Every structure is written in C-alpha cells, then in structure tokens.
PDB file of C-alpha atoms in Angstrom:
ATOM      1  CA  MET A   9       7.006  32.623  17.842  1.00  0.00           C
ATOM      2  CA  LEU A  10       9.175  32.627  14.723  1.00  0.00           C
ATOM      3  CA  THR A  11      10.854  29.413  13.635  1.00  0.00           C
ATOM      4  CA  GLU A  12      13.489  28.807  10.985  1.00  0.00           C
ATOM      5  CA  THR A  13      12.552  26.265   8.340  1.00  0.00           C
ATOM      6  CA  ILE A  14      14.135  24.635   5.299  1.00  0.00           C
ATOM      7  CA  LEU A  15      12.056  23.211   2.459  1.00  0.00           C
ATOM      8  CA  SER A  16      12.823  21.200  -0.651  1.00  0.00           C
ATOM      9  CA  LEU A  17      10.840  21.698  -3.848  1.00  0.00           C
ATOM     10  CA  GLY A  18      10.566  19.404  -6.846  1.00  0.00           C
ATOM     11  CA  SER A  19       8.504  19.109 -10.008  1.00  0.00           C
ATOM     12  CA  ASN A  20       8.605  16.863 -13.060  1.00  0.00           C
ATOM     13  CA  HIS A  21       5.545  18.259 -14.860  1.00  0.00           C
ATOM     14  CA  ASP A  22       5.478  21.782 -16.292  1.00  0.00           C
ATOM     15  CA  ARG A  23       8.515  22.120 -14.096  1.00  0.00           C
ATOM     16  CA  ALA A  24       9.560  25.769 -14.351  1.00  0.00           C
ATOM     17  CA  ARG A  25       5.988  27.058 -14.081  1.00  0.00           C
ATOM     18  CA  ASN A  26       5.129  24.904 -11.081  1.00  0.00           C
ATOM     19  CA  ILE A  27       8.360  25.639  -9.192  1.00  0.00           C
ATOM     20  CA  ASN A  28       7.859  29.368  -9.784  1.00  0.00           C
ATOM     21  CA  MET A  29       4.226  29.203  -8.625  1.00  0.00           C
ATOM     22  CA  ALA A  30       5.294  27.377  -5.462  1.00  0.00           C
ATOM     23  CA  LYS A  31       7.983  29.979  -4.769  1.00  0.00           C
ATOM     24  CA  GLU A  32       5.471  32.806  -5.048  1.00  0.00           C
ATOM     25  CA  MET A  33       2.951  31.064  -2.774  1.00  0.00           C
ATOM     26  CA  LEU A  34       5.601  30.181  -0.186  1.00  0.00           C
ATOM     27  CA  LYS A  35       6.465  33.876   0.149  1.00  0.00           C
ATOM     28  CA  ASP A  36       3.066  34.303   1.869  1.00  0.00           C
ATOM     29  CA  ILE A  37       3.921  31.880   4.692  1.00  0.00           C
ATOM     30  CA  ILE A  38       7.725  32.054   4.982  1.00  0.00           C
ATOM     31  CA  TYR A  39       9.359  35.375   5.897  1.00  0.00           C
ATOM     32  CA  ALA A  40      12.767  36.420   4.608  1.00  0.00           C
ATOM     33  CA  ILE A  41      12.649  33.408   2.306  1.00  0.00           C
ATOM     34  CA  ARG A  42      15.722  32.588   0.240  1.00  0.00           C
ATOM     35  CA  PHE A  43      15.696  30.223  -2.712  1.00  0.00           C
ATOM     36  CA  SER A  44      18.547  28.274  -4.237  1.00  0.00           C
ATOM     37  CA  ASP A  45      19.048  27.992  -7.947  1.00  0.00           C
ATOM     38  CA  THR A  46      17.109  25.212  -9.643  1.00  0.00           C
ATOM     39  CA  ILE A  47      18.793  22.053 -10.837  1.00  0.00           C
ATOM     40  CA  LEU A  48      17.667  19.241 -13.140  1.00  0.00           C
ATOM     41  CA  THR A  49      17.861  15.792 -11.496  1.00  0.00           C
ATOM     42  CA  GLU A  50      17.022  12.237 -12.424  1.00  0.00           C
ATOM     43  CA  PRO A  51      14.064  10.649 -10.607  1.00  0.00           C
ATOM     44  CA  ILE A  52      14.838   8.534  -7.538  1.00  0.00           C
ATOM     45  CA  GLY A  53      12.559   5.622  -6.677  1.00  0.00           C
ATOM     46  CA  MET A  54      10.043   6.397  -9.415  1.00  0.00           C
ATOM     47  CA  PRO A  55       8.742   4.193 -12.251  1.00  0.00           C
ATOM     48  CA  GLU A  56      10.911   3.839 -15.349  1.00  0.00           C
ATOM     49  CA  GLY A  57      10.204   6.573 -17.854  1.00  0.00           C
ATOM     50  CA  THR A  58       9.430   9.169 -15.180  1.00  0.00           C
ATOM     51  CA  PRO A  59      10.598  12.589 -16.418  1.00  0.00           C
ATOM     52  CA  SER A  60      13.518  14.402 -14.814  1.00  0.00           C
ATOM     53  CA  TYR A  61      12.843  16.791 -11.961  1.00  0.00           C
ATOM     54  CA  VAL A  62      13.613  20.407 -11.361  1.00  0.00           C
ATOM     55  CA  ASN A  63      14.649  20.790  -7.720  1.00  0.00           C
ATOM     56  CA  ALA A  64      15.331  23.749  -5.447  1.00  0.00           C
ATOM     57  CA  VAL A  65      15.552  24.425  -1.731  1.00  0.00           C
ATOM     58  CA  ALA A  66      14.277  27.334   0.330  1.00  0.00           C
ATOM     59  CA  ALA A  67      15.043  28.665   3.797  1.00  0.00           C
ATOM     60  CA  GLY A  68      13.304  31.276   5.880  1.00  0.00           C
ATOM     61  CA  ILE A  69      11.303  31.997   9.006  1.00  0.00           C
ATOM     62  CA  THR A  70       7.673  31.170   9.719  1.00  0.00           C
ATOM     63  CA  SER A  71       5.204  32.026  12.454  1.00  0.00           C
ATOM     64  CA  LEU A  72       3.272  28.820  11.706  1.00  0.00           C
ATOM     65  CA  SER A  73       3.416  25.747  13.912  1.00  0.00           C
ATOM     66  CA  ILE A  74       4.753  22.586  12.275  1.00  0.00           C
ATOM     67  CA  ASP A  75       1.194  21.300  11.738  1.00  0.00           C
ATOM     68  CA  GLU A  76       0.036  24.613  10.276  1.00  0.00           C
ATOM     69  CA  LEU A  77       3.069  24.674   7.989  1.00  0.00           C
ATOM     70  CA  ARG A  78       2.354  21.129   6.786  1.00  0.00           C
ATOM     71  CA  ASN A  79      -1.282  22.069   6.102  1.00  0.00           C
ATOM     72  CA  GLU A  80      -0.284  25.179   4.160  1.00  0.00           C
ATOM     73  CA  ILE A  81       2.235  23.213   2.102  1.00  0.00           C
ATOM     74  CA  LYS A  82      -0.415  20.607   1.250  1.00  0.00           C
ATOM     75  CA  ARG A  83      -2.809  23.418   0.270  1.00  0.00           C
ATOM     76  CA  ILE A  84      -0.174  24.943  -2.030  1.00  0.00           C
ATOM     77  CA  GLU A  85       0.541  21.538  -3.593  1.00  0.00           C
ATOM     78  CA  ARG A  86      -3.180  21.025  -4.291  1.00  0.00           C
ATOM     79  CA  LEU A  87      -3.560  24.512  -5.773  1.00  0.00           C
ATOM     80  CA  ILE A  88      -0.685  23.818  -8.159  1.00  0.00           C
ATOM     81  CA  GLY A  89      -2.324  20.556  -9.226  1.00  0.00           C
ATOM     82  CA  ARG A  90      -0.904  17.751  -7.116  1.00  0.00           C
ATOM     83  CA  ASN A  91      -3.306  14.819  -6.830  1.00  0.00           C
ATOM     84  CA  GLU A  92      -3.155  11.120  -5.952  1.00  0.00           C
ATOM     85  CA  TYR A  93      -3.937   9.917  -9.487  1.00  0.00           C
ATOM     86  CA  ASP A  94      -1.037  11.765 -11.114  1.00  0.00           C
ATOM     87  CA  THR A  95       1.328  10.985  -8.233  1.00  0.00           C
ATOM     88  CA  HIS A  96       0.750   7.227  -8.642  1.00  0.00           C
ATOM     89  CA  ARG A  97       1.630   7.624 -12.342  1.00  0.00           C
ATOM     90  CA  GLY A  98       4.879   9.457 -11.525  1.00  0.00           C
ATOM     91  CA  LYS A  99       3.571  12.865 -12.627  1.00  0.00           C
ATOM     92  CA  ILE A 100       4.518  15.312  -9.889  1.00  0.00           C
ATOM     93  CA  HIS A 101       3.179  18.831 -10.419  1.00  0.00           C
ATOM     94  CA  ILE A 102       4.909  19.961  -7.222  1.00  0.00           C
ATOM     95  CA  ASP A 103       6.380  18.297  -4.171  1.00  0.00           C
ATOM     96  CA  ILE A 104       7.292  20.456  -1.191  1.00  0.00           C
ATOM     97  CA  ASP A 105       8.935  18.756   1.779  1.00  0.00           C
ATOM     98  CA  ILE A 106       9.910  20.161   5.145  1.00  0.00           C
ATOM     99  CA  MET A 107      13.578  19.326   5.620  1.00  0.00           C
ATOM    100  CA  GLN A 108      13.978  21.234   8.869  1.00  0.00           C
ATOM    101  CA  TYR A 109      11.727  23.057  11.313  1.00  0.00           C
ATOM    102  CA  GLY A 110      13.549  24.742  14.163  1.00  0.00           C
ATOM    103  CA  GLU A 111      16.176  22.285  15.362  1.00  0.00           C
ATOM    104  CA  GLU A 112      14.268  19.220  14.115  1.00  0.00           C
ATOM    105  CA  LYS A 113      15.506  17.717  10.844  1.00  0.00           C
ATOM    106  CA  TYR A 114      13.184  15.663   8.642  1.00  0.00           C
ATOM    107  CA  LYS A 115      13.706  13.599   5.476  1.00  0.00           C
ATOM    108  CA  PRO A 116      17.142  12.131   6.391  1.00  0.00           C
ATOM    109  CA  ASN A 117      17.719  10.847   2.849  1.00  0.00           C
ATOM    110  CA  ASP A 118      17.214  14.334   1.417  1.00  0.00           C
ATOM    111  CA  TRP A 119      20.080  15.644   3.537  1.00  0.00           C
ATOM    112  CA  THR A 120      22.491  13.161   1.925  1.00  0.00           C
ATOM    113  CA  ARG A 121      21.559  13.746  -1.715  1.00  0.00           C
ATOM    114  CA  GLU A 122      24.371  15.478  -3.567  1.00  0.00           C
ATOM    115  CA  TYR A 123      22.087  17.939  -5.339  1.00  0.00           C
ATOM    116  CA  ASN A 124      20.438  19.028  -2.074  1.00  0.00           C
ATOM    117  CA  ILE A 125      23.819  19.501  -0.408  1.00  0.00           C
ATOM    118  CA  ARG A 126      24.886  21.691  -3.333  1.00  0.00           C
ATOM    119  CA  LEU A 127      21.629  23.679  -3.326  1.00  0.00           C
ATOM    120  CA  LEU A 128      21.623  24.106   0.450  1.00  0.00           C
ATOM    121  CA  SER A 129      25.171  25.472   0.344  1.00  0.00           C
ATOM    122  CA  GLN A 130      23.856  28.355  -1.765  1.00  0.00           C
ATOM    123  CA  ILE A 131      21.469  29.604   0.927  1.00  0.00           C
ATOM    124  CA  ILE A 132      22.709  28.347   4.324  1.00  0.00           C
ATOM    125  CA  SER A 133      25.985  27.509   6.000  1.00  0.00           C
ATOM    126  CA  ILE A 134      26.157  23.716   6.233  1.00  0.00           C
TER     127      ILE A 134
END
C-alpha cells in the first residue's frame, strides 16, 4: 500500500550539508518526493545562543508503514550525526519530523508556524 506523507527537515549544524544529505537519503524511502526551498529560521524553544536553523519540507509517497517510516527517519538522523549529547546542547545535525502520514496529521504546532505554511505552499495545495 502506498501512503502520502509530509515531512519537515531542520538543521542548525553544518546546515546545508546535512539538509542535502537528508534529502538524498529520503529519496530511497519516499517516492515522487518533492522538496520546498530552504529557509533560515530562528530557533524555537532552544537554549539562548542556539544557532539559526535551515528548514525545508518534503512531500511524497511511501510504501512503509508509519512505524517503518519512523524507524527509517531515525536511522537517517543517526547516520547524519544526530545524538543525544549534541541535542541536549542545542546542536541539531538533522531533525526530520513526520507532519502527515495518510490522513493523520502530526506535530500540530508545526502546521501553524509561518515558515512551514510558506514552505508547504510551494509543494502542496493547502
């Protein structure tokens, strides 16, 4: 079964490299994937002094179940360098979140952020 999915991507460490690596890896698990432009944003809910983020969104179709998709995303994050130690210090190599899987929407706050609304409008009709 193929399921539509929407993902958000963010990085505040070696930003362009890590976002580009994530995009390439996501192509292996998401078919007909479309990516928005990237945008520089200020950190939300992070310690003072945390660097700005580069954010993007992606939409496509996957044959993976929601649990398989989550596992693959976590694997990609680890391969790019995400780890608990850096995360607690506000250093995010890559963060990939599932915003939507099929009809189910996740991360309600992400759907209301101005930059995500703008990025989503580039790749889907909202």
